[in-house]
CSV table of C-alpha atoms in Angstrom, one decimal:
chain,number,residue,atom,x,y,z
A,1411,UNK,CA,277.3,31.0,30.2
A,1412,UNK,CA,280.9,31.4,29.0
A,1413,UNK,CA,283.0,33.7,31.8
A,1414,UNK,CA,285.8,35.8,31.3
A,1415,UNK,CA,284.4,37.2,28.0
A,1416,UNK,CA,286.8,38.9,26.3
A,1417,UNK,CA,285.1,42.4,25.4
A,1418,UNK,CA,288.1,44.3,23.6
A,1419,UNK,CA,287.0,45.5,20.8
A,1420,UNK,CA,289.9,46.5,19.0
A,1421,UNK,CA,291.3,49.9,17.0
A,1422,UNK,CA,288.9,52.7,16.4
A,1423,UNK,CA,289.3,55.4,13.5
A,1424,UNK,CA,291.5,57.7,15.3
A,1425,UNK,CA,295.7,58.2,15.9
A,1426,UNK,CA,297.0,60.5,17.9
A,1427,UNK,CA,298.3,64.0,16.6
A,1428,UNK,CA,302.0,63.5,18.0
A,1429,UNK,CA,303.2,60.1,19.8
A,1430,UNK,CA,301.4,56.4,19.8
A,1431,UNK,CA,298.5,55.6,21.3
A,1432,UNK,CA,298.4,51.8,23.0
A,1433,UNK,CA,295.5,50.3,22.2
A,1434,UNK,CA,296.9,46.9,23.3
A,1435,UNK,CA,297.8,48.4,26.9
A,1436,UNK,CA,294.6,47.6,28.6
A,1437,UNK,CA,292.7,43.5,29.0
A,1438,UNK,CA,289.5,44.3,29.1
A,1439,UNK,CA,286.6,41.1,30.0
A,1440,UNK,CA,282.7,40.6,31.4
A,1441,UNK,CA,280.5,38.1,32.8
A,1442,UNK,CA,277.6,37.4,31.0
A,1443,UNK,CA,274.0,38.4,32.3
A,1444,UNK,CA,271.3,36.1,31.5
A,1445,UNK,CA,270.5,38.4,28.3
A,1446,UNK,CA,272.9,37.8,25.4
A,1447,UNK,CA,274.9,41.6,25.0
A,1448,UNK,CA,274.4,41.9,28.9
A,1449,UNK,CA,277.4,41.5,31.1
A,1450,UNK,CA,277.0,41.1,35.1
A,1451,UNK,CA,280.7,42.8,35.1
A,1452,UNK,CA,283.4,44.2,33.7
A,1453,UNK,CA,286.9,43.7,35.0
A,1454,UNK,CA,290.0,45.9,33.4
A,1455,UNK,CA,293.5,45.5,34.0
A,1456,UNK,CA,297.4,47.0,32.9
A,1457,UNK,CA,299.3,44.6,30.6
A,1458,UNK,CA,302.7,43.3,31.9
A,1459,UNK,CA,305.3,46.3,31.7
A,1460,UNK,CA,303.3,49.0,32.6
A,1461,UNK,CA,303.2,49.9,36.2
A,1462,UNK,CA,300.5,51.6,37.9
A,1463,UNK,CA,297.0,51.0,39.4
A,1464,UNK,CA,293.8,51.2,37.0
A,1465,UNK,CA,290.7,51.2,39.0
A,1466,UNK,CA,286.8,51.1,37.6
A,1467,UNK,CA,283.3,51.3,39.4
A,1468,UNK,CA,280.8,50.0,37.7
A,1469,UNK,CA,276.8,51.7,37.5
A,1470,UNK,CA,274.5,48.4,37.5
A,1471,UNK,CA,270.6,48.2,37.2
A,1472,UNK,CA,269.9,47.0,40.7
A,1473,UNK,CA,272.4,48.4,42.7
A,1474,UNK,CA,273.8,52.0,41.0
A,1475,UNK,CA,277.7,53.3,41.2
A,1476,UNK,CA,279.3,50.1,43.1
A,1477,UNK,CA,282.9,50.6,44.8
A,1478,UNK,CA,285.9,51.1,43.0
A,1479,UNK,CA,287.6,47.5,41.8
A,1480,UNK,CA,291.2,47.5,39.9
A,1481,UNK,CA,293.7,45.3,38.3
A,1482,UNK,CA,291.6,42.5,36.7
A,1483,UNK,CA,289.1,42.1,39.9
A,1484,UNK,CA,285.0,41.8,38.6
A,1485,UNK,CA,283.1,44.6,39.0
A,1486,UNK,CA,280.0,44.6,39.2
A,1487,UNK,CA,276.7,41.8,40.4
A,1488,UNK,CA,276.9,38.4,41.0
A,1489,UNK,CA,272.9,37.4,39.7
A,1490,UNK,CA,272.7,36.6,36.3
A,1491,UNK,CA,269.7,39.8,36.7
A,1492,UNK,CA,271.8,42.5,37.2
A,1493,UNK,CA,273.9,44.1,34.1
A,1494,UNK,CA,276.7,46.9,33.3
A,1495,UNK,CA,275.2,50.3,32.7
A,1496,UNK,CA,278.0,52.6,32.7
A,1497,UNK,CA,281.7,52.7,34.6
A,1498,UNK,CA,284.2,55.5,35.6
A,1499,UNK,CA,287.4,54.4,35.3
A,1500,UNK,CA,290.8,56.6,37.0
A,1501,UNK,CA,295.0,55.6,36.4
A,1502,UNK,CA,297.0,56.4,39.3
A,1503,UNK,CA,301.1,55.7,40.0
A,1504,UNK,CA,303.8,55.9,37.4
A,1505,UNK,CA,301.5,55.0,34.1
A,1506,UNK,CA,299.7,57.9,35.2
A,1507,UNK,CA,302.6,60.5,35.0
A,1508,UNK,CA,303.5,59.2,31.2
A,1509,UNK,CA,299.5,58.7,30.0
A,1510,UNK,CA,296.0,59.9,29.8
A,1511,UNK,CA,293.4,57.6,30.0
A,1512,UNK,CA,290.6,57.3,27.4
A,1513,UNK,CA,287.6,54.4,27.1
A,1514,UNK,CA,284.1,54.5,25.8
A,1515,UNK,CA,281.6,51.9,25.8
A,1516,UNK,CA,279.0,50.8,23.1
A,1517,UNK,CA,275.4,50.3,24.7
A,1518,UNK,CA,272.5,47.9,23.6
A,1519,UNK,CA,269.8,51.0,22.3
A,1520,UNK,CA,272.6,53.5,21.5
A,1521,UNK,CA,275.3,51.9,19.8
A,1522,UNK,CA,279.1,53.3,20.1
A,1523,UNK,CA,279.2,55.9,22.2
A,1524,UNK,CA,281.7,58.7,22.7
A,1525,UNK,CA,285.5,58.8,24.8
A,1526,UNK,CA,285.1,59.6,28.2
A,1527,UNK,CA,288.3,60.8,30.0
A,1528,UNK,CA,289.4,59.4,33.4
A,1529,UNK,CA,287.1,60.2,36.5
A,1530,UNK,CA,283.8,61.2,33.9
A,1531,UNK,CA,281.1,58.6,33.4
A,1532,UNK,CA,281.0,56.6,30.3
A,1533,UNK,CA,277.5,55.0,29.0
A,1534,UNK,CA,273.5,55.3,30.6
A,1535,UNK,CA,272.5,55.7,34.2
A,1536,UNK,CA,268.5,54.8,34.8
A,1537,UNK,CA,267.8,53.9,31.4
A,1538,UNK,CA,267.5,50.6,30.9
A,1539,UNK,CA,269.9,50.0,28.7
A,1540,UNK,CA,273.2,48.3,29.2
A,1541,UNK,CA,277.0,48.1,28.1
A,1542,UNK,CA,277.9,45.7,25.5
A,1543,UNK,CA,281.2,46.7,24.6
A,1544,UNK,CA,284.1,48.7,26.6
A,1545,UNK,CA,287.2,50.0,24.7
A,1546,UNK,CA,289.9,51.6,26.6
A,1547,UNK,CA,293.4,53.5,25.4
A,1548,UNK,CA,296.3,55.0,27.0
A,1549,UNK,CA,297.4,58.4,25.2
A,1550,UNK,CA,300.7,60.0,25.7
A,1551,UNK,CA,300.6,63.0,27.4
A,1552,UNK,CA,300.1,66.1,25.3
A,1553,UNK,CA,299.3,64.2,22.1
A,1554,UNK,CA,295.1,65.0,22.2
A,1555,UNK,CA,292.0,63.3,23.2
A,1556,UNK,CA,290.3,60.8,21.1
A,1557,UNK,CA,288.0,62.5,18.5
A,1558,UNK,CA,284.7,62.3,18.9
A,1559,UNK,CA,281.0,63.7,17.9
A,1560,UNK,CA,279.6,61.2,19.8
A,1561,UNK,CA,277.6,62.1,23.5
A,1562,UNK,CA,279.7,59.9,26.2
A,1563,UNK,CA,277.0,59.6,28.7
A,1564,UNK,CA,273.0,59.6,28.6
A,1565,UNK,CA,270.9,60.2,31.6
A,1566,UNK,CA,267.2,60.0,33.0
A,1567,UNK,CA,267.6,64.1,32.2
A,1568,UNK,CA,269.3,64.0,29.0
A,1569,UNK,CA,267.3,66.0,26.3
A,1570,UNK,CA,265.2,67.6,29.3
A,1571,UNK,CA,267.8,69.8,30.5
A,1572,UNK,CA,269.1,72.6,27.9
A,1573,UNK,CA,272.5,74.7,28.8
A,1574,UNK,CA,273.6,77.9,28.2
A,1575,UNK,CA,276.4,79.6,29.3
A,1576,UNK,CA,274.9,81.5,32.5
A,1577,UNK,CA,271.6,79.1,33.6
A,1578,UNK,CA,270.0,75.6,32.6
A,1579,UNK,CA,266.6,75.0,32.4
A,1580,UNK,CA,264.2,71.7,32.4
A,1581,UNK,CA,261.2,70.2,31.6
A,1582,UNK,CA,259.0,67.1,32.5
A,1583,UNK,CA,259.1,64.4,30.0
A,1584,UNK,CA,255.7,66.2,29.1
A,1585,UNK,CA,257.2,69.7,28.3
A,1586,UNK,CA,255.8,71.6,31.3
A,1587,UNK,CA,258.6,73.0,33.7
A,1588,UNK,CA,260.0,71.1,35.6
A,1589,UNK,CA,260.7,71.4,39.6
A,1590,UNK,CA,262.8,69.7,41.6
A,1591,UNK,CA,266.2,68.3,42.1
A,1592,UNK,CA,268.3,67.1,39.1
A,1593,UNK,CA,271.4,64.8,39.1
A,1594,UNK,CA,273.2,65.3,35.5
A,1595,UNK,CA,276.7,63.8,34.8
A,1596,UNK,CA,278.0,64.1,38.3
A,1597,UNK,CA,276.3,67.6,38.9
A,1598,UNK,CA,273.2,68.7,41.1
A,1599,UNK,CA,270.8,71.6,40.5
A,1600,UNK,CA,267.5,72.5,41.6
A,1601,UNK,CA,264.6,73.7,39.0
A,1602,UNK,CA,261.7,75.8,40.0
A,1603,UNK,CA,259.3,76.5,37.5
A,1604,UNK,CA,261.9,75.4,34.3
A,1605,UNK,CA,264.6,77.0,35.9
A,1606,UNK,CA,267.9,77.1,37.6
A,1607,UNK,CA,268.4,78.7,41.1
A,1608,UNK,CA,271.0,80.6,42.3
A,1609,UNK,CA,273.3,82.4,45.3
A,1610,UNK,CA,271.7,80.6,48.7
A,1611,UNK,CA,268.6,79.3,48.9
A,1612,UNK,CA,266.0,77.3,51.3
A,1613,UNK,CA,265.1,73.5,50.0
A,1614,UNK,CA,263.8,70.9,52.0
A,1615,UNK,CA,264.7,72.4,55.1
A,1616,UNK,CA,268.0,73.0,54.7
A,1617,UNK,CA,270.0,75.8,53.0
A,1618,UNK,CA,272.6,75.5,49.8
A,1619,UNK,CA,274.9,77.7,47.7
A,1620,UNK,CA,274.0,77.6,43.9
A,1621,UNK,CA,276.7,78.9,41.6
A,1622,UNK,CA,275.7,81.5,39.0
A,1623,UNK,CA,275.3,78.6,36.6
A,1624,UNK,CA,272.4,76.7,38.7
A,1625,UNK,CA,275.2,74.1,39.7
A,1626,UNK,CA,275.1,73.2,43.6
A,1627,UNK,CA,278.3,74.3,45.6
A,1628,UNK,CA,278.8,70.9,47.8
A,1629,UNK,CA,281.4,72.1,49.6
A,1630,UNK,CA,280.8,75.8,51.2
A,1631,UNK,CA,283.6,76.1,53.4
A,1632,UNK,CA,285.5,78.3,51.4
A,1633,UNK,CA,282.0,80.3,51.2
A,1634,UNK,CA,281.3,80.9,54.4
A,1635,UNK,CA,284.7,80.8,56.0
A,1636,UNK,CA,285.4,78.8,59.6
A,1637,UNK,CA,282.3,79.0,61.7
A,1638,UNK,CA,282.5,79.0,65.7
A,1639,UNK,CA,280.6,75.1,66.1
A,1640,UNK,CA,279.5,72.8,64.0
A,1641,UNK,CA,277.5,69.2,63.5
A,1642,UNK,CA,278.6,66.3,62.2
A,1643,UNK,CA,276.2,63.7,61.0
A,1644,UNK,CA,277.1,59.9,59.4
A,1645,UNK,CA,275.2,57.9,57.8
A,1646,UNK,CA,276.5,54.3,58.7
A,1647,UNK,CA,274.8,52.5,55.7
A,1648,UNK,CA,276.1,54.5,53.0
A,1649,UNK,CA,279.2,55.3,54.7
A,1650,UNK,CA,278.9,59.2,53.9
A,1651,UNK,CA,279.5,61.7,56.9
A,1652,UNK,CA,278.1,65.4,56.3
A,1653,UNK,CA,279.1,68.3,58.1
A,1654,UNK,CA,277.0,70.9,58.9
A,1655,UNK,CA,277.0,74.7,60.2
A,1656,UNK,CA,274.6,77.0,61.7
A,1657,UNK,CA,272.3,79.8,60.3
A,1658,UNK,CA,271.8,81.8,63.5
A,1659,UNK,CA,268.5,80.8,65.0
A,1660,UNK,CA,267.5,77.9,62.2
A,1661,UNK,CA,269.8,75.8,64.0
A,1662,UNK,CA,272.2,73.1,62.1
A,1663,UNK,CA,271.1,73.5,58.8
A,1664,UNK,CA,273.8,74.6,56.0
A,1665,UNK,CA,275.4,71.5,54.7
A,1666,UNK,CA,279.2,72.3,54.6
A,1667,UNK,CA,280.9,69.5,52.8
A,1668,UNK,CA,280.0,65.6,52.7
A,1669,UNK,CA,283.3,62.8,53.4
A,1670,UNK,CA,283.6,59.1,52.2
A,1671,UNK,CA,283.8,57.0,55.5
A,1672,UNK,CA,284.4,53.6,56.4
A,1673,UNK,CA,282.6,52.5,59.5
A,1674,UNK,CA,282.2,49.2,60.9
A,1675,UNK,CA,279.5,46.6,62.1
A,1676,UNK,CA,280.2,48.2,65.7
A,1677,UNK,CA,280.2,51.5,65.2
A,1678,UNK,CA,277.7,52.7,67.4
A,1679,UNK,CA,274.2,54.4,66.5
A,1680,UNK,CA,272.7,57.6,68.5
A,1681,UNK,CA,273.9,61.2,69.2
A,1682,UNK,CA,277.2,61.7,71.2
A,1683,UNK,CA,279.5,64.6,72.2
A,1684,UNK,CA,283.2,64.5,71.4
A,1685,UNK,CA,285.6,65.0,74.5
A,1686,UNK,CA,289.6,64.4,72.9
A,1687,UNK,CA,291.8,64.7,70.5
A,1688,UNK,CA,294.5,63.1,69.0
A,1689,UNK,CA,297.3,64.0,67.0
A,1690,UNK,CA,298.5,60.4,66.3
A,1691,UNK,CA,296.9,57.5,68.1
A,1692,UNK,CA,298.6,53.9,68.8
A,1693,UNK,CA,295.9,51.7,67.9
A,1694,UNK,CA,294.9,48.2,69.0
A,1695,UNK,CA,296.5,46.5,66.1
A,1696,UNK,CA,300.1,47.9,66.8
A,1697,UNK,CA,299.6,50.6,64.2
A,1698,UNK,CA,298.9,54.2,64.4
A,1699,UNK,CA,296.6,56.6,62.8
A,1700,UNK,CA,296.6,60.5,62.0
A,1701,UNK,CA,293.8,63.5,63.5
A,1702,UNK,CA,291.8,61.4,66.0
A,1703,UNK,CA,289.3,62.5,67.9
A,1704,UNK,CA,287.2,60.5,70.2
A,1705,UNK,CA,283.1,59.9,69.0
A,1706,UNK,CA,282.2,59.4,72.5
A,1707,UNK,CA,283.7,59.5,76.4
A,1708,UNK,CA,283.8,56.3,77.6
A,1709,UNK,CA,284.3,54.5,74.7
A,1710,UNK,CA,286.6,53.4,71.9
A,1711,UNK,CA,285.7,54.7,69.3
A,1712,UNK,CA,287.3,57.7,67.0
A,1713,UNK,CA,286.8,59.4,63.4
A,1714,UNK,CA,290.7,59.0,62.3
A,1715,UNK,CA,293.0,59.0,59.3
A,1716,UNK,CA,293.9,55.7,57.7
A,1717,UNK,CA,295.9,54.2,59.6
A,1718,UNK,CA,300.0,53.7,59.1
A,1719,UNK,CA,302.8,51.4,60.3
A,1720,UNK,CA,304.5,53.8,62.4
A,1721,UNK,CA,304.3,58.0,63.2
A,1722,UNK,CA,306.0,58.6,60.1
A,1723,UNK,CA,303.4,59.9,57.4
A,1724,UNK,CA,304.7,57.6,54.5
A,1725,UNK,CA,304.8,54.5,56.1
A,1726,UNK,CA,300.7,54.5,55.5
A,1727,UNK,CA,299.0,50.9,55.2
A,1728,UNK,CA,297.5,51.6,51.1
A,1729,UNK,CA,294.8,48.6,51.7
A,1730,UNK,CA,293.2,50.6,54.4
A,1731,UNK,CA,293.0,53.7,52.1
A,1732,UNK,CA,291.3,52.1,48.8
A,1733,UNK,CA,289.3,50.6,51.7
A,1734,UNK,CA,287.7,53.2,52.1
A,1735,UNK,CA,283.8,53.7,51.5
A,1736,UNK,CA,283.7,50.1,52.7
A,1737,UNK,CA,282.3,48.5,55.9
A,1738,UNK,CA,286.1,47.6,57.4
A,1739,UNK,CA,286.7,49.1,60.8
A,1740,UNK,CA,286.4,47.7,64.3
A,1741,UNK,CA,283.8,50.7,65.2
A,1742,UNK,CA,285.8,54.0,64.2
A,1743,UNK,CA,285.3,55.8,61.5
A,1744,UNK,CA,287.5,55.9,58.7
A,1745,UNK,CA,288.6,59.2,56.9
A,1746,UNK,CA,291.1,60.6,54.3
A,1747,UNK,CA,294.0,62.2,56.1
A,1748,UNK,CA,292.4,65.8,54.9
A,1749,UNK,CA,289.0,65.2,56.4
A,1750,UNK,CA,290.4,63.9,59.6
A,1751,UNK,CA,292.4,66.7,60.5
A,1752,UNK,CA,289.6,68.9,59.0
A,1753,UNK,CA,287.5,67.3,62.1
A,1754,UNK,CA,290.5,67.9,64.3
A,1755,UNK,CA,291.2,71.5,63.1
A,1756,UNK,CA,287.5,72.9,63.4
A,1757,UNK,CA,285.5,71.4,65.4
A,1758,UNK,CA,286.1,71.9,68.8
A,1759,UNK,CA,285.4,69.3,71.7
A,1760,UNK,CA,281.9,69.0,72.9
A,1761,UNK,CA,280.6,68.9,69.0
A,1762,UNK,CA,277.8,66.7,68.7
A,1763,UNK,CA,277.9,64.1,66.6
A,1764,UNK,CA,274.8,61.9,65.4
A,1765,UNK,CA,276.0,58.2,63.9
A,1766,UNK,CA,272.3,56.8,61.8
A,1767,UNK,CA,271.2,54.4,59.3
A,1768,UNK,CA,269.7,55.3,55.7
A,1769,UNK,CA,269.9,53.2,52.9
A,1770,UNK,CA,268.5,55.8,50.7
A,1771,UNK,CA,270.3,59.1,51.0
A,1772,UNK,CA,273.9,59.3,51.9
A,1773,UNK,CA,274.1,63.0,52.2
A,1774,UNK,CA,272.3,66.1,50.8
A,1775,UNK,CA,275.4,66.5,49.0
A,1776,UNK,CA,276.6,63.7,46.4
A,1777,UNK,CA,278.4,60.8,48.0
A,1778,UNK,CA,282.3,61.7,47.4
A,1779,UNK,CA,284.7,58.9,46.6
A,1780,UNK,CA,288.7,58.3,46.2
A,1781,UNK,CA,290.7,57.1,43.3
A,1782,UNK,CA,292.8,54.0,44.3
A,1783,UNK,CA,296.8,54.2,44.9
A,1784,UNK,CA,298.6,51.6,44.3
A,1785,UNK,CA,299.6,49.2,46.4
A,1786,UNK,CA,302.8,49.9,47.3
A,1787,UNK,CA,302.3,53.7,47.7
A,1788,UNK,CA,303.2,55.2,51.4
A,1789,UNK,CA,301.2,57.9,51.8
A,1790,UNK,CA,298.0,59.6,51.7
A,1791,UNK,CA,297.6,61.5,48.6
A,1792,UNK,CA,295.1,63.8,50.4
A,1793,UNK,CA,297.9,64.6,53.8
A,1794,UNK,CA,298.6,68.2,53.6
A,1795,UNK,CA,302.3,66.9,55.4
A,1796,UNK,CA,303.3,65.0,52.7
C-alpha cells in the first residue's frame, strides 16, 4: 500500500469562455483502501501563492458525511475497509473573492462524472460504489462553469424520484408508489402514495412545512413568526441541537430550525430549565464568549458563541469556530454567533432544555454544518455585529 497517492488527473476538454482556468491550483492525493481504485481518503490542498482556506468532507461507506478537513489534512477512514464515496468541497478567504470552485470525481461503476460546484455533493451516497479519481479547478469569476452533460451525484433515489416543476413523485425499486421519507442531494421530502406533500402536515408525530414543490422547509421561523416559548432539544452524539415550538394543545411539536453544536465529554444529560443570560461571558480560560445563557442553575454550563480573545467581536479564536460539530468543549455547548444570540433573543428564561444521546438521528431536520475560515480570520462570519 503506497500512501499519498497522487489522484490529479489532469486537464479535461473544456476552457473557459473569458479568463484562465488553473488546473494546476489545487494538490489533490488518497490513501489506498485494501481494493485497488479504492482510497480510504482524500486530502486537497491550495498550491503556494494562493491564499485562502479550501476545506472537503468526505461521504465513506461505514461512516457517511465525516467533518470538514482542509489544507492537505486526510479525510476520511483509517481501516483499509472503509473507502471515498463522494466529497463536498467549499473555498473561503481571499481565493474565494477572485475564484469559483469546480471538481468532479470519476467512480468505480460510473465512470467520469459531472462538475459539482462548491457546497453541492460530488459522486454516490449508499451505493456501493466509490471514488477513484477527483479533479478539482479554480475558475475566474464570471468566466462560466465547467460544461457538462454528465449527472454530478447518484443517490439510493436516483431514477425513483421524477421532477417537474410544481411536485416530485416516487416509486419503490419495484414501481409501486412509494411512501415515506426521501433524502435527495441535500433535500428532504415526504411521499404518500407516489407523491409529494405540501403546506403543513402531521408525520411521525411531529408537524413540518412542505414548500409547494414537496421540498421540507427546515427552518420555519420565518413561517410562523416569534412564538411566546419554546424547547430546545440536543442531541450530544451527533452534536445537532433542534428547536422546537408549540401547536396549542399538541405540545412541543413543530420543529423550528436544527444548529450544529459542539458539546463536550461533560456536558451533562437530562432535562433542565435555563435561569440567566449573558451578553458576553469571561470564561475559565481567560477568554470570552458571545449570547450566553446558562443550561442549568447551579452549574457551569452554557449554550454560547465561539469564544474570542477579548469583548471585541473580531478578536474571535477561528480554531474554535471550524471546531465546531466536534466533541471540544469543557461541558457547554458550542454555537455559531447567530444561533447563540438566536437562543438569547427568543427564548426566555425558564425554557426547558433536554441534553440526550442518539447515534442515529441528529434532528428531524438535516444535520447543518459550517464552511471553514481561515485561520487567521477574526470574526464570525455568521455575527449579525460584524
Amino acid at each position: 500500500m503506497v500512501p499519498n497517492t497522487h489522484l490529479y488527473g489532469g486537464n479535461v476538454d473544456w476552457t473557459p469562455t473569458n479568463g484562465q482556468a488553473i488546473w494546476d491550483a489545487v494538490e489533490v492525493f488518497g490513501q489506498p483502501a485494501n481494493v485497488a481504485g479504492q482510497y480510504t481518503w482524500l486530502s486537497a490542498k491550495l498550491k503556494d501563492g494562493l491564499n485562502g482556506k479550501l476545506s472537503y468532507r468526505p461521504y465513506v461507506n461505514n461512516g457517511g458525511w465525516l467533518k470538514f478537513y482542509s489544507d492537505g489534512e486526510p479525510g476520511g477512514g483509517t481501516e483499509g475497509s472503509t473507502y471515498v464515496e463522494a466529497i463536498q468541497m467549499h473555498l473561503t478567504g481571499e481565493a474565494a473573492e477572485t475564484y469559483d470552485l469546480y471538481y468532479a470525481v470519476a467512480t468505480a461503476q460510473r465512470g467520469q462524472l459531472g462538475f459539482a460546484k462548491a457546497g453541492e455533493i460530488a459522486g454516490t451516497v449508499d451505493l456501493g460504489d466509490w471514488v477513484t479519481d477527483l479533479k478539482v479547478v479554480l475558475v475566474p469569476k464570471g468566466t462560466g462553469a465547467p460544461a457538462s452533460t454528465l449527472d454530478r451525484y447518484f443517490g439510493p433515489f436516483s431514477g425513483r424520484i421524477q421532477f417537474t416543476e410544481t411536485a416530485a413523485t416516487c416509486v419503490n425499486a419495484d414501481g409501486t408508489p412509494y411512501t415515506g421519507w426521501a433524502d435527495y442531494d441535500e433535500v428532504r421530502y415526504y411521499f404518500k402514495d407516489g407523491y409529494t406533500l405540501s403546506g403543513w402536515q402531521y408525520i411521525d408525530g411531529l408537524k413540518f412545512y412542505f414548500y409547494p414543490n414537496g421540498q421540507l422547509c427546515q427552518d420555519v421561523d420565518g413561517l410562523i413568526g416569534p412564538q411566546a416559548e419554546y424547547e430546545l432539544k440536543v442531541n450530544k452524539t451527533l452534536n445537532c441541537l433542534t428547536v422546537y415550538a408549540k401547536d396549542g394543545e399538541n405540545g412541543f411539536i413543530i420543529p423550528v430550525k436544527a444548529m450544529l453544536t459542539s458539546v463536550g465529554d461533560d456536558t451533562p444529560i437530562g432535562t433542565f430549565q435555563t435561569p440567566e443570560k449573558y451578553r458576553w461571558r469571561l470564561m475559565y480560560n481567560d477568554t470570552y464568549t458571545q449570547y450566553a445563557t446558562r443550561i442549568q442553575a447551579g452549574a457551569g454550563f452554557l449554550f454560547h458563541s465561539i469564544t474570542y480573545e477579548t469583548t471585541n467581536p473580531h478578536t474571535l479564536i477561528a480554531s474554535g469556530y471550524n471546531g465546531l460539530g466536534v466533541v471540544r468543549s469543557a461541558g457547554c455547548i458550542r454555537l455559531t454567533c447567530e444561533n447563540a444570540k438566536w437562543i438569547y433573543d427568543n427564548c426566555k428564561i425558564g425554557t426547558n432544555v433536554t441534553i440526550y444521546e442518539d447515534p442515529n438521528t441528529p434532528s428531524p431536520f438535516m444535520k447543518p454544518y459550517v464552511v471553514l475560515i481561515p485561520d487567521d480570520q477574526n470574526y464570525d462570519p455568521t455575527d449579525p455585529n460584524v
